[in-house]
């Protein structure tokens, strides 16, 4: 009973702590490449058959001439079988390793209306339907956060590796978790925009923090950067910005509060993001 009461109180506290929030990103649309027209097949001249003008005499050798293939062709045959088996085994082992990774960087920085406006403008103008547009979004978000390094106070960085399906599944789970931290007042996802017009800003006199999360699923294997420090946070941002339209699978940028005038108190920040490290 006491545990249930604690869970209810914690859920109520989180609900009261939630303020406005925004997000932008998605998965790129990957149309199938146009079919390649095969070139003309090469034509090789065939040698003309030659027949003897005067057939020679038929020679019959004494003794039975067998039709055995001999030992060498048999050994070659079994050698090819063994080589093929080793190649298939090697390819299977190579396919067992991770082929993609997903990363999430969270930074809590001192809130400034200019940063909130810059994030909203970046989210408004981003192309969330193409790989290039999403890669540009990650680049611009990393650049914006690097310019605000003096305002960083807390952070957290997580990386997970696996197959492409596992990386995308983890990306979706992390994105859902980020969206649950705030009341969504703006979202631009895969070309569709949603705006909550009737939201009233919750101004907290003691509020001073802005929380920004950057998620990326990529075909590259991103290195871990934990425990997070200020220098490792810079390295993590550079890792994320190194994504390209050819490696990016999904990207998402979220921040809270989204409305100007709102900011998180330190208690609200640590309640919503208990795994943050002090930078």
PDB file of C-alpha atoms in Angstrom:
ATOM      1  CA  UNK A   1       0.000   0.000   0.000  1.00  0.00           C
ATOM      2  CA  UNK A   2       2.802   2.384   0.928  1.00  0.00           C
ATOM      3  CA  UNK A   3       4.608   1.550  -2.332  1.00  0.00           C
ATOM      4  CA  UNK A   4       1.478   2.230  -4.373  1.00  0.00           C
ATOM      5  CA  UNK A   5       1.015   5.567  -2.614  1.00  0.00           C
ATOM      6  CA  UNK A   6       4.627   6.465  -3.384  1.00  0.00           C
ATOM      7  CA  UNK A   7       4.160   5.654  -7.073  1.00  0.00           C
ATOM      8  CA  UNK A   8       0.993   7.758  -7.220  1.00  0.00           C
ATOM      9  CA  UNK A   9       2.689  10.693  -5.520  1.00  0.00           C
ATOM     10  CA  UNK A  10       5.657  10.421  -7.860  1.00  0.00           C
ATOM     11  CA  UNK A  11       3.364  10.334 -10.899  1.00  0.00           C
ATOM     12  CA  UNK A  12       1.461  13.373  -9.601  1.00  0.00           C
ATOM     13  CA  UNK A  13       4.705  15.241  -9.003  1.00  0.00           C
ATOM     14  CA  UNK A  14       5.865  14.474 -12.535  1.00  0.00           C
ATOM     15  CA  UNK A  15       2.548  15.631 -13.955  1.00  0.00           C
ATOM     16  CA  UNK A  16       2.844  18.905 -12.019  1.00  0.00           C
ATOM     17  CA  UNK A  17       6.442  19.322 -13.135  1.00  0.00           C
ATOM     18  CA  UNK A  18       5.652  18.965 -16.823  1.00  0.00           C
ATOM     19  CA  UNK A  19       5.851  22.132 -18.834  1.00  0.00           C
ATOM     20  CA  UNK A  20       5.707  22.849 -22.556  1.00  0.00           C
ATOM     21  CA  UNK A  21       7.920  20.955 -24.944  1.00  0.00           C
ATOM     22  CA  UNK A  22       8.761  20.644 -28.617  1.00  0.00           C
ATOM     23  CA  UNK A  23      10.174  18.023 -30.943  1.00  0.00           C
ATOM     24  CA  UNK A  24      11.289  17.619 -34.539  1.00  0.00           C
ATOM     25  CA  UNK A  25      12.624  14.725 -36.606  1.00  0.00           C
ATOM     26  CA  UNK A  26      11.624  11.351 -38.031  1.00  0.00           C
ATOM     27  CA  UNK A  27      12.819   8.644 -40.346  1.00  0.00           C
ATOM     28  CA  UNK A  28      13.807   9.537 -43.907  1.00  0.00           C
ATOM     29  CA  UNK A  29      11.801   8.287 -46.823  1.00  0.00           C
ATOM     30  CA  UNK A  30      13.989   5.981 -48.907  1.00  0.00           C
ATOM     31  CA  UNK A  31      12.481   5.475 -52.373  1.00  0.00           C
ATOM     32  CA  UNK A  32      13.850   2.517 -54.262  1.00  0.00           C
ATOM     33  CA  UNK A  33      16.579   3.481 -56.730  1.00  0.00           C
ATOM     34  CA  UNK A  34      15.654   3.498 -60.404  1.00  0.00           C
ATOM     35  CA  UNK A  35      16.380   0.219 -62.176  1.00  0.00           C
ATOM     36  CA  UNK A  36      19.650   0.140 -64.057  1.00  0.00           C
ATOM     37  CA  UNK A  37      19.414  -0.758 -67.705  1.00  0.00           C
ATOM     38  CA  UNK A  38      21.838  -3.560 -68.494  1.00  0.00           C
ATOM     39  CA  UNK A  39      24.339  -2.924 -71.215  1.00  0.00           C
ATOM     40  CA  UNK A  40      24.582  -5.011 -74.351  1.00  0.00           C
ATOM     41  CA  UNK A  41      25.901  -8.493 -73.784  1.00  0.00           C
ATOM     42  CA  UNK A  42      29.421  -8.999 -75.139  1.00  0.00           C
ATOM     43  CA  UNK A  43      29.660 -11.082 -78.262  1.00  0.00           C
ATOM     44  CA  UNK A  44      32.620 -13.387 -78.626  1.00  0.00           C
ATOM     45  CA  UNK A  45      33.542 -14.966 -81.976  1.00  0.00           C
ATOM     46  CA  UNK A  46      33.034 -18.728 -82.007  1.00  0.00           C
ATOM     47  CA  UNK A  47      35.744 -20.781 -83.679  1.00  0.00           C
ATOM     48  CA  UNK A  48      34.521 -22.608 -86.741  1.00  0.00           C
ATOM     49  CA  UNK A  49      34.614 -26.399 -86.431  1.00  0.00           C
ATOM     50  CA  UNK A  50      37.301 -28.125 -88.470  1.00  0.00           C
ATOM     51  CA  UNK A  51      36.939 -31.582 -89.917  1.00  0.00           C
ATOM     52  CA  UNK A  52      39.792 -33.716 -91.228  1.00  0.00           C
ATOM     53  CA  UNK A  53      39.750 -33.991 -94.945  1.00  0.00           C
ATOM     54  CA  UNK A  54      41.186 -37.464 -94.915  1.00  0.00           C
ATOM     55  CA  UNK A  55      40.356 -39.356 -91.731  1.00  0.00           C
ATOM     56  CA  UNK A  56      43.296 -41.363 -90.519  1.00  0.00           C
ATOM     57  CA  UNK A  57      43.232 -44.983 -89.558  1.00  0.00           C
ATOM     58  CA  UNK A  58      41.553 -46.034 -86.339  1.00  0.00           C
ATOM     59  CA  UNK A  59      44.120 -47.198 -83.813  1.00  0.00           C
ATOM     60  CA  UNK A  60      43.070 -49.693 -81.191  1.00  0.00           C
ATOM     61  CA  UNK A  61      45.351 -49.951 -78.142  1.00  0.00           C
ATOM     62  CA  UNK A  62      45.605 -53.234 -76.398  1.00  0.00           C
ATOM     63  CA  UNK A  63      44.237 -53.510 -72.910  1.00  0.00           C
ATOM     64  CA  UNK A  64      41.030 -52.121 -71.445  1.00  0.00           C
ATOM     65  CA  UNK A  65      40.905 -48.323 -71.373  1.00  0.00           C
ATOM     66  CA  UNK A  66      38.941 -47.368 -68.223  1.00  0.00           C
ATOM     67  CA  UNK A  67      36.862 -44.196 -67.802  1.00  0.00           C
ATOM     68  CA  UNK A  68      38.056 -43.310 -64.262  1.00  0.00           C
ATOM     69  CA  UNK A  69      38.466 -39.557 -63.508  1.00  0.00           C
ATOM     70  CA  UNK A  70      41.498 -40.134 -61.364  1.00  0.00           C
ATOM     71  CA  UNK A  71      42.308 -38.855 -57.847  1.00  0.00           C
ATOM     72  CA  UNK A  72      43.127 -35.190 -58.602  1.00  0.00           C
ATOM     73  CA  UNK A  73      39.649 -34.118 -59.821  1.00  0.00           C
ATOM     74  CA  UNK A  74      38.057 -35.763 -56.776  1.00  0.00           C
ATOM     75  CA  UNK A  75      40.334 -33.849 -54.408  1.00  0.00           C
ATOM     76  CA  UNK A  76      39.587 -30.590 -56.212  1.00  0.00           C
ATOM     77  CA  UNK A  77      35.871 -31.267 -55.912  1.00  0.00           C
ATOM     78  CA  UNK A  78      35.999 -31.861 -52.159  1.00  0.00           C
ATOM     79  CA  UNK A  79      38.301 -28.860 -51.699  1.00  0.00           C
ATOM     80  CA  UNK A  80      35.720 -26.594 -53.310  1.00  0.00           C
ATOM     81  CA  UNK A  81      33.028 -27.973 -50.993  1.00  0.00           C
ATOM     82  CA  UNK A  82      35.136 -27.252 -47.894  1.00  0.00           C
ATOM     83  CA  UNK A  83      36.021 -23.768 -49.119  1.00  0.00           C
ATOM     84  CA  UNK A  84      32.368 -22.936 -49.712  1.00  0.00           C
ATOM     85  CA  UNK A  85      31.439 -24.187 -46.227  1.00  0.00           C
ATOM     86  CA  UNK A  86      34.114 -21.998 -44.593  1.00  0.00           C
ATOM     87  CA  UNK A  87      32.979 -18.954 -46.582  1.00  0.00           C
ATOM     88  CA  UNK A  88      29.343 -19.423 -45.546  1.00  0.00           C
ATOM     89  CA  UNK A  89      30.399 -19.875 -41.918  1.00  0.00           C
ATOM     90  CA  UNK A  90      32.481 -16.700 -42.045  1.00  0.00           C
ATOM     91  CA  UNK A  91      29.645 -14.697 -43.541  1.00  0.00           C
ATOM     92  CA  UNK A  92      27.284 -15.931 -40.837  1.00  0.00           C
ATOM     93  CA  UNK A  93      29.722 -14.908 -38.114  1.00  0.00           C
ATOM     94  CA  UNK A  94      30.168 -11.503 -39.712  1.00  0.00           C
ATOM     95  CA  UNK A  95      26.405 -11.027 -39.752  1.00  0.00           C
ATOM     96  CA  UNK A  96      26.105 -11.762 -36.040  1.00  0.00           C
ATOM     97  CA  UNK A  97      27.836  -8.530 -34.978  1.00  0.00           C
ATOM     98  CA  UNK A  98      26.086  -5.158 -34.531  1.00  0.00           C
ATOM     99  CA  UNK A  99      25.410  -3.265 -37.727  1.00  0.00           C
ATOM    100  CA  UNK A 100      23.885  -0.063 -36.313  1.00  0.00           C
ATOM    101  CA  UNK A 101      23.748   2.023 -33.159  1.00  0.00           C
ATOM    102  CA  UNK A 102      21.463   4.523 -31.471  1.00  0.00           C
ATOM    103  CA  UNK A 103      22.549   7.400 -29.223  1.00  0.00           C
ATOM    104  CA  UNK A 104      20.796   9.870 -26.962  1.00  0.00           C
ATOM    105  CA  UNK A 105      22.458  13.012 -25.624  1.00  0.00           C
ATOM    106  CA  UNK A 106      20.698  15.069 -22.968  1.00  0.00           C
ATOM    107  CA  UNK A 107      21.958  18.481 -21.929  1.00  0.00           C
ATOM    108  CA  UNK A 108      20.497  20.764 -19.277  1.00  0.00           C
ATOM    109  CA  UNK A 109      21.592  24.345 -19.772  1.00  0.00           C
ATOM    110  CA  UNK A 110      20.688  27.711 -18.365  1.00  0.00           C
ATOM    111  CA  UNK A 111      17.496  28.811 -20.107  1.00  0.00           C
ATOM    112  CA  UNK A 112      17.524  31.792 -22.430  1.00  0.00           C
ATOM    113  CA  UNK A 113      14.610  32.936 -24.631  1.00  0.00           C
ATOM    114  CA  UNK A 114      17.043  33.291 -27.537  1.00  0.00           C
ATOM    115  CA  UNK A 115      17.869  29.570 -27.376  1.00  0.00           C
ATOM    116  CA  UNK A 116      14.176  28.614 -27.194  1.00  0.00           C
ATOM    117  CA  UNK A 117      13.463  30.768 -30.245  1.00  0.00           C
ATOM    118  CA  UNK A 118      16.428  29.267 -32.118  1.00  0.00           C
ATOM    119  CA  UNK A 119      15.229  25.718 -31.383  1.00  0.00           C
ATOM    120  CA  UNK A 120      11.694  26.531 -32.515  1.00  0.00           C
ATOM    121  CA  UNK A 121      12.979  28.176 -35.709  1.00  0.00           C
ATOM    122  CA  UNK A 122      15.195  25.184 -36.422  1.00  0.00           C
ATOM    123  CA  UNK A 123      12.249  22.844 -35.896  1.00  0.00           C
ATOM    124  CA  UNK A 124       9.969  24.932 -38.109  1.00  0.00           C
ATOM    125  CA  UNK A 125      12.375  25.060 -41.045  1.00  0.00           C
ATOM    126  CA  UNK A 126      13.762  21.493 -40.914  1.00  0.00           C
ATOM    127  CA  UNK A 127      13.129  19.056 -43.758  1.00  0.00           C
ATOM    128  CA  UNK A 128      11.943  15.999 -41.840  1.00  0.00           C
ATOM    129  CA  UNK A 129      11.182  13.806 -44.860  1.00  0.00           C
ATOM    130  CA  UNK A 130      14.654  13.282 -46.341  1.00  0.00           C
ATOM    131  CA  UNK A 131      17.914  11.862 -45.045  1.00  0.00           C
ATOM    132  CA  UNK A 132      19.763  15.046 -46.003  1.00  0.00           C
ATOM    133  CA  UNK A 133      17.257  17.214 -44.182  1.00  0.00           C
ATOM    134  CA  UNK A 134      17.519  15.130 -41.011  1.00  0.00           C
ATOM    135  CA  UNK A 135      21.327  15.083 -41.205  1.00  0.00           C
ATOM    136  CA  UNK A 136      21.268  18.895 -41.537  1.00  0.00           C
ATOM    137  CA  UNK A 137      18.944  19.052 -38.521  1.00  0.00           C
ATOM    138  CA  UNK A 138      21.438  17.089 -36.404  1.00  0.00           C
ATOM    139  CA  UNK A 139      24.298  19.316 -37.610  1.00  0.00           C
ATOM    140  CA  UNK A 140      22.461  22.545 -36.777  1.00  0.00           C
ATOM    141  CA  UNK A 141      21.298  21.250 -33.400  1.00  0.00           C
ATOM    142  CA  UNK A 142      24.858  20.193 -32.505  1.00  0.00           C
ATOM    143  CA  UNK A 143      26.172  23.587 -33.598  1.00  0.00           C
ATOM    144  CA  UNK A 144      23.552  25.401 -31.514  1.00  0.00           C
ATOM    145  CA  UNK A 145      24.420  23.356 -28.407  1.00  0.00           C
ATOM    146  CA  UNK A 146      28.169  23.787 -28.907  1.00  0.00           C
ATOM    147  CA  UNK A 147      27.717  27.556 -29.008  1.00  0.00           C
ATOM    148  CA  UNK A 148      25.897  27.344 -25.655  1.00  0.00           C
ATOM    149  CA  UNK A 149      28.630  25.317 -23.940  1.00  0.00           C
ATOM    150  CA  UNK A 150      29.125  27.993 -21.276  1.00  0.00           C
ATOM    151  CA  UNK A 151      25.518  27.410 -20.165  1.00  0.00           C
ATOM    152  CA  UNK A 152      25.795  23.605 -19.765  1.00  0.00           C
ATOM    153  CA  UNK A 153      25.142  22.414 -16.223  1.00  0.00           C
ATOM    154  CA  UNK A 154      24.050  18.738 -16.432  1.00  0.00           C
ATOM    155  CA  UNK A 155      24.155  16.018 -19.077  1.00  0.00           C
ATOM    156  CA  UNK A 156      23.692  12.342 -19.914  1.00  0.00           C
ATOM    157  CA  UNK A 157      24.766  10.242 -22.904  1.00  0.00           C
ATOM    158  CA  UNK A 158      23.661   6.722 -23.799  1.00  0.00           C
ATOM    159  CA  UNK A 159      24.659   4.492 -26.727  1.00  0.00           C
ATOM    160  CA  UNK A 160      23.283   1.077 -27.701  1.00  0.00           C
ATOM    161  CA  UNK A 161      24.382  -1.141 -30.617  1.00  0.00           C
ATOM    162  CA  UNK A 162      22.643  -3.962 -32.431  1.00  0.00           C
ATOM    163  CA  UNK A 163      20.946  -4.801 -35.671  1.00  0.00           C
ATOM    164  CA  UNK A 164      19.169  -2.154 -37.712  1.00  0.00           C
ATOM    165  CA  UNK A 165      15.799  -3.323 -36.386  1.00  0.00           C
ATOM    166  CA  UNK A 166      17.040  -3.223 -32.773  1.00  0.00           C
ATOM    167  CA  UNK A 167      18.496   0.261 -33.194  1.00  0.00           C
ATOM    168  CA  UNK A 168      15.265   1.628 -34.648  1.00  0.00           C
ATOM    169  CA  UNK A 169      13.203  -0.043 -31.929  1.00  0.00           C
ATOM    170  CA  UNK A 170      15.365   1.544 -29.240  1.00  0.00           C
ATOM    171  CA  UNK A 171      15.144   4.884 -31.044  1.00  0.00           C
ATOM    172  CA  UNK A 172      11.328   4.732 -30.998  1.00  0.00           C
ATOM    173  CA  UNK A 173      11.330   3.831 -27.287  1.00  0.00           C
ATOM    174  CA  UNK A 174      13.674   6.679 -26.386  1.00  0.00           C
ATOM    175  CA  UNK A 175      11.698   9.163 -28.488  1.00  0.00           C
ATOM    176  CA  UNK A 176       8.485   8.124 -26.728  1.00  0.00           C
ATOM    177  CA  UNK A 177      10.200   8.531 -23.367  1.00  0.00           C
ATOM    178  CA  UNK A 178      11.335  12.051 -24.273  1.00  0.00           C
ATOM    179  CA  UNK A 179       7.837  13.055 -25.362  1.00  0.00           C
ATOM    180  CA  UNK A 180       6.420  11.842 -22.044  1.00  0.00           C
ATOM    181  CA  UNK A 181       8.518  14.407 -20.146  1.00  0.00           C
ATOM    182  CA  UNK A 182       6.475  17.453 -21.198  1.00  0.00           C
ATOM    183  CA  UNK A 183       3.195  18.711 -22.584  1.00  0.00           C
ATOM    184  CA  UNK A 184       3.729  18.725 -26.331  1.00  0.00           C
ATOM    185  CA  UNK A 185       3.087  22.241 -27.613  1.00  0.00           C
ATOM    186  CA  UNK A 186       4.948  21.870 -30.921  1.00  0.00           C
ATOM    187  CA  UNK A 187       5.898  18.858 -33.021  1.00  0.00           C
ATOM    188  CA  UNK A 188       7.228  18.547 -36.565  1.00  0.00           C
ATOM    189  CA  UNK A 189       7.510  14.874 -37.444  1.00  0.00           C
ATOM    190  CA  UNK A 190       8.064  13.502 -40.957  1.00  0.00           C
ATOM    191  CA  UNK A 191       6.548  16.532 -42.637  1.00  0.00           C
ATOM    192  CA  UNK A 192       3.525  16.957 -40.319  1.00  0.00           C
ATOM    193  CA  UNK A 193       3.321  19.852 -37.848  1.00  0.00           C
ATOM    194  CA  UNK A 194       1.199  19.983 -34.709  1.00  0.00           C
ATOM    195  CA  UNK A 195       0.827  23.095 -32.541  1.00  0.00           C
ATOM    196  CA  UNK A 196      -1.081  23.406 -29.247  1.00  0.00           C
ATOM    197  CA  UNK A 197      -2.552  26.880 -29.531  1.00  0.00           C
ATOM    198  CA  UNK A 198      -4.435  26.987 -26.211  1.00  0.00           C
ATOM    199  CA  UNK A 199      -1.505  26.218 -23.939  1.00  0.00           C
ATOM    200  CA  UNK A 200      -0.915  28.679 -21.101  1.00  0.00           C
ATOM    201  CA  UNK A 201       2.688  29.170 -20.050  1.00  0.00           C
ATOM    202  CA  UNK A 202       3.524  28.041 -16.492  1.00  0.00           C
ATOM    203  CA  UNK A 203       6.000  30.629 -15.255  1.00  0.00           C
ATOM    204  CA  UNK A 204       8.047  29.471 -12.269  1.00  0.00           C
ATOM    205  CA  UNK A 205      10.043  32.237 -10.524  1.00  0.00           C
ATOM    206  CA  UNK A 206      12.779  29.780  -9.532  1.00  0.00           C
ATOM    207  CA  UNK A 207      13.017  28.216 -12.992  1.00  0.00           C
ATOM    208  CA  UNK A 208      16.384  28.469 -14.693  1.00  0.00           C
ATOM    209  CA  UNK A 209      16.994  25.333 -16.814  1.00  0.00           C
ATOM    210  CA  UNK A 210      16.278  24.221 -20.366  1.00  0.00           C
ATOM    211  CA  UNK A 211      16.579  20.488 -21.177  1.00  0.00           C
ATOM    212  CA  UNK A 212      17.521  19.493 -24.742  1.00  0.00           C
ATOM    213  CA  UNK A 213      17.693  15.903 -26.039  1.00  0.00           C
ATOM    214  CA  UNK A 214      19.217  14.811 -29.344  1.00  0.00           C
ATOM    215  CA  UNK A 215      18.556  11.264 -30.605  1.00  0.00           C
ATOM    216  CA  UNK A 216      20.203   9.554 -33.562  1.00  0.00           C
ATOM    217  CA  UNK A 217      19.967   6.074 -35.099  1.00  0.00           C
ATOM    218  CA  UNK A 218      22.839   5.470 -37.473  1.00  0.00           C
ATOM    219  CA  UNK A 219      24.558   2.717 -39.429  1.00  0.00           C
ATOM    220  CA  UNK A 220      27.824   3.754 -37.780  1.00  0.00           C
ATOM    221  CA  UNK A 221      28.853   2.218 -34.463  1.00  0.00           C
ATOM    222  CA  UNK A 222      29.035   5.249 -32.180  1.00  0.00           C
ATOM    223  CA  UNK A 223      31.505   5.034 -29.249  1.00  0.00           C
ATOM    224  CA  UNK A 224      30.257   5.449 -25.646  1.00  0.00           C
ATOM    225  CA  UNK A 225      31.156   8.660 -23.808  1.00  0.00           C
ATOM    226  CA  UNK A 226      30.308   7.872 -20.207  1.00  0.00           C
ATOM    227  CA  UNK A 227      30.506   8.998 -17.529  1.00  0.00           C
ATOM    228  CA  UNK A 228      29.716  12.261 -19.263  1.00  0.00           C
ATOM    229  CA  UNK A 229      32.026  15.219 -18.758  1.00  0.00           C
ATOM    230  CA  UNK A 230      32.147  18.565 -20.511  1.00  0.00           C
ATOM    231  CA  UNK A 231      34.841  17.390 -22.937  1.00  0.00           C
ATOM    232  CA  UNK A 232      33.030  14.106 -23.599  1.00  0.00           C
ATOM    233  CA  UNK A 233      29.813  16.019 -24.248  1.00  0.00           C
ATOM    234  CA  UNK A 234      31.661  17.955 -26.963  1.00  0.00           C
ATOM    235  CA  UNK A 235      32.959  14.692 -28.417  1.00  0.00           C
ATOM    236  CA  UNK A 236      29.465  13.190 -28.351  1.00  0.00           C
ATOM    237  CA  UNK A 237      28.082  16.179 -30.242  1.00  0.00           C
ATOM    238  CA  UNK A 238      30.816  15.809 -32.846  1.00  0.00           C
ATOM    239  CA  UNK A 239      30.017  12.086 -33.145  1.00  0.00           C
ATOM    240  CA  UNK A 240      26.353  12.849 -33.762  1.00  0.00           C
ATOM    241  CA  UNK A 241      27.152  15.623 -36.225  1.00  0.00           C
ATOM    242  CA  UNK A 242      29.321  13.150 -38.168  1.00  0.00           C
ATOM    243  CA  UNK A 243      26.208  11.407 -39.478  1.00  0.00           C
ATOM    244  CA  UNK A 244      25.527  11.653 -43.200  1.00  0.00           C
ATOM    245  CA  UNK A 245      22.498  11.053 -45.436  1.00  0.00           C
ATOM    246  CA  UNK A 246      24.051   7.684 -46.317  1.00  0.00           C
ATOM    247  CA  UNK A 247      24.315   6.440 -42.712  1.00  0.00           C
ATOM    248  CA  UNK A 248      21.429   8.155 -40.894  1.00  0.00           C
ATOM    249  CA  UNK A 249      18.370   6.028 -40.141  1.00  0.00           C
ATOM    250  CA  UNK A 250      16.396   8.333 -37.804  1.00  0.00           C
ATOM    251  CA  UNK A 251      16.877  11.555 -35.833  1.00  0.00           C
ATOM    252  CA  UNK A 252      14.887  13.507 -33.253  1.00  0.00           C
ATOM    253  CA  UNK A 253      15.475  16.756 -31.385  1.00  0.00           C
ATOM    254  CA  UNK A 254      13.315  17.643 -28.365  1.00  0.00           C
ATOM    255  CA  UNK A 255      13.436  20.351 -25.737  1.00  0.00           C
ATOM    256  CA  UNK A 256      11.494  21.538 -22.704  1.00  0.00           C
ATOM    257  CA  UNK A 257      10.219  24.111 -21.914  1.00  0.00           C
ATOM    258  CA  UNK A 258       9.240  25.178 -25.412  1.00  0.00           C
ATOM    259  CA  UNK A 259       7.328  28.348 -24.501  1.00  0.00           C
ATOM    260  CA  UNK A 260       9.295  31.496 -23.776  1.00  0.00           C
ATOM    261  CA  UNK A 261       9.112  32.575 -20.152  1.00  0.00           C
ATOM    262  CA  UNK A 262       9.043  29.009 -18.879  1.00  0.00           C
ATOM    263  CA  UNK A 263      12.036  27.289 -17.295  1.00  0.00           C
ATOM    264  CA  UNK A 264      12.601  24.204 -15.163  1.00  0.00           C
ATOM    265  CA  UNK A 265      13.626  24.438 -11.536  1.00  0.00           C
ATOM    266  CA  UNK A 266      16.485  22.222 -10.419  1.00  0.00           C
ATOM    267  CA  UNK A 267      13.980  20.023  -8.564  1.00  0.00           C
ATOM    268  CA  UNK A 268      11.837  19.633 -11.677  1.00  0.00           C
ATOM    269  CA  UNK A 269      14.886  18.916 -13.814  1.00  0.00           C
ATOM    270  CA  UNK A 270      16.224  16.155 -11.555  1.00  0.00           C
ATOM    271  CA  UNK A 271      12.731  14.699 -11.129  1.00  0.00           C
ATOM    272  CA  UNK A 272      12.250  14.423 -14.884  1.00  0.00           C
ATOM    273  CA  UNK A 273      15.838  13.359 -15.660  1.00  0.00           C
ATOM    274  CA  UNK A 274      17.294  11.553 -12.607  1.00  0.00           C
ATOM    275  CA  UNK A 275      20.305  10.136 -14.528  1.00  0.00           C
ATOM    276  CA  UNK A 276      21.942  13.477 -15.317  1.00  0.00           C
ATOM    277  CA  UNK A 277      25.590  14.027 -14.434  1.00  0.00           C
ATOM    278  CA  UNK A 278      26.888  17.389 -13.333  1.00  0.00           C
ATOM    279  CA  UNK A 279      29.159  18.935 -15.955  1.00  0.00           C
TER     280      UNK A 279
END
